Coordinates of C-alpha atoms in Angstrom, one line a residue:
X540 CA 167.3 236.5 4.0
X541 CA 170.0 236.3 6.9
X542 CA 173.2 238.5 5.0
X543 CA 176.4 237.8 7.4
X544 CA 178.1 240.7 6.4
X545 CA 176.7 244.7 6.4
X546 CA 179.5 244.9 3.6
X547 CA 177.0 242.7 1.1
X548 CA 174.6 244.7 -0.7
X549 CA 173.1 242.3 -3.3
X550 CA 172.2 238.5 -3.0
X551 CA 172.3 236.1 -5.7
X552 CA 169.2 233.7 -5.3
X553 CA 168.0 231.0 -6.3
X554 CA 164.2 230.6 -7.6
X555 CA 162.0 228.1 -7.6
X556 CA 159.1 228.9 -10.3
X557 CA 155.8 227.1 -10.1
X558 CA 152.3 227.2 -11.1
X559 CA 150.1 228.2 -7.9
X560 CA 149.5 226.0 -5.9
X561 CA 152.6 222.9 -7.1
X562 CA 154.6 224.3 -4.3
X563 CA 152.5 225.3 -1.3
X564 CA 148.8 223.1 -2.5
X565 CA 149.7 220.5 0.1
X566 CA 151.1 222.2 2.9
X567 CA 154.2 220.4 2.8
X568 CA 156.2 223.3 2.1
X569 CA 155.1 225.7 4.8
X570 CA 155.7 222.7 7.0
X571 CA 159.3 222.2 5.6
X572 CA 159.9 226.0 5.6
X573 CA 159.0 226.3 9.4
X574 CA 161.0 223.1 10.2
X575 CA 164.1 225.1 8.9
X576 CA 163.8 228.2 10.3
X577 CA 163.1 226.5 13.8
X578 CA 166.3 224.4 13.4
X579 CA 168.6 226.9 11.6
X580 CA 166.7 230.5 13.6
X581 CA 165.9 233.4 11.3
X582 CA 164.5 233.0 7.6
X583 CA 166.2 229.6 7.4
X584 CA 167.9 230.7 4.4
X585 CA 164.6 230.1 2.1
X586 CA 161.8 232.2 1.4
X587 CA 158.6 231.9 0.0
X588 CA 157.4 234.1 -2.9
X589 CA 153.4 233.9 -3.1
X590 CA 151.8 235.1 -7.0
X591 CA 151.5 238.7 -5.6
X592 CA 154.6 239.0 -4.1
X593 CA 156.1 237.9 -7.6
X594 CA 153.6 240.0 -9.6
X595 CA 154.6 243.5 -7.9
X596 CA 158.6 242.3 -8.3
X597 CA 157.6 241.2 -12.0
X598 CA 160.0 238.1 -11.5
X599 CA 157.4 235.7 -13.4
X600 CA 158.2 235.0 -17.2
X601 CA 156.3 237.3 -19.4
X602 CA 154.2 234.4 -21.3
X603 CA 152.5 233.3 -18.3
X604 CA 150.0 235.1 -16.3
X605 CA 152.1 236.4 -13.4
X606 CA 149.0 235.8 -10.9
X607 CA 149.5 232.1 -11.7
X608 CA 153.1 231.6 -10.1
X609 CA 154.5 231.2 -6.9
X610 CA 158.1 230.8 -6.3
X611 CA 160.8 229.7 -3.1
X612 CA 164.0 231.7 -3.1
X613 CA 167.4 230.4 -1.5
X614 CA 171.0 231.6 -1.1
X615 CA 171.9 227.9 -1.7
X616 CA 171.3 226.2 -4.5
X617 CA 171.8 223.0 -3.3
X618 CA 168.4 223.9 -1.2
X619 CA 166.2 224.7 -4.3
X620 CA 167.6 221.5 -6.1
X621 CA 166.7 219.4 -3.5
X622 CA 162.7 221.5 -3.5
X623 CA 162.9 221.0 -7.2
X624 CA 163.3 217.2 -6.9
X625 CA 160.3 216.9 -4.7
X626 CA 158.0 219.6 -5.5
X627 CA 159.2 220.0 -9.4
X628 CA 159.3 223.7 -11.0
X629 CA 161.6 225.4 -13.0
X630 CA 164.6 226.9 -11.5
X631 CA 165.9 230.5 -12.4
X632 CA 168.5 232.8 -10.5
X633 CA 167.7 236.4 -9.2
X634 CA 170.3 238.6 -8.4
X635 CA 168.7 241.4 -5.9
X636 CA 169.5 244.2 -3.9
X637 CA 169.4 243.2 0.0
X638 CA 167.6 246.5 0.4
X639 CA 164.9 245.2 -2.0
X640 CA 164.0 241.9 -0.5
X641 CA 160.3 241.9 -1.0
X642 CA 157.8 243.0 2.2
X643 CA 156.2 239.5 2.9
X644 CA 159.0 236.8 1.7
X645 CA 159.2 236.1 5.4
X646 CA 155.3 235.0 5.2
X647 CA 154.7 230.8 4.8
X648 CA 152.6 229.6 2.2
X649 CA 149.1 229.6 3.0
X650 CA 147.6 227.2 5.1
X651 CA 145.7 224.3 3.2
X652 CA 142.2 223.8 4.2
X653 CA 141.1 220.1 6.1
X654 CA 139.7 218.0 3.6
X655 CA 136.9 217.0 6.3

């Protein structure tokens, strides 16, 4: 996540919380994600949060199996409103160290495999 200032030590994101696959099955998300970070440079302001990477920051809710969740993380939440419209999920906030921004966020959704 892009931080303007060195002064700012902890974000406040916004979550997007799926189950695997409602976000990135399509391939519509990746494609959106690398639309905005062309347009806007850097991360774009949104990252992508695969089952792993949310299992090791144990960010998914404790009834379901964190290996079945995948999430997209945004400063603004007018940005995951807009995902949550067209993808659907659950939203939740995540205050967060900048220093603990999870190794792979950066990373797009896996690609989706040609149906032919």
């Amino acid at each position: 996540m892009t931080v303007s200032t060195p002064a700012c030590s902890r974000l406040h994101l916004h979550l997007l919380l799926a189950p695997r696959g409602q976000l990135s099955g399509d391939g519509q998300l990746g494609e959106l994600i690398r639309e905005r970070r062309s347009r806007l440079g850097g991360d774009g302001g949104i990252l992508y949060l695969s089952p792993e990477l949310l299992a090791a920051q144990s960010l998914a809710d404790k009834p379901l199996a964190s290996a079945d969740q995948e999430a997209v993380a945004a400063q603004d939440p007018a940005v995951i409103t807009w995902l949550q419209l067209r993808f659907g999920g659950r939203r939740k906030e995540w205050p967060l160290a900048v220093a603990a921004l999870p190794a792979g966020s950066l990373d797009l959704p896996p690609a989706v495999a040609l149906p032919w």
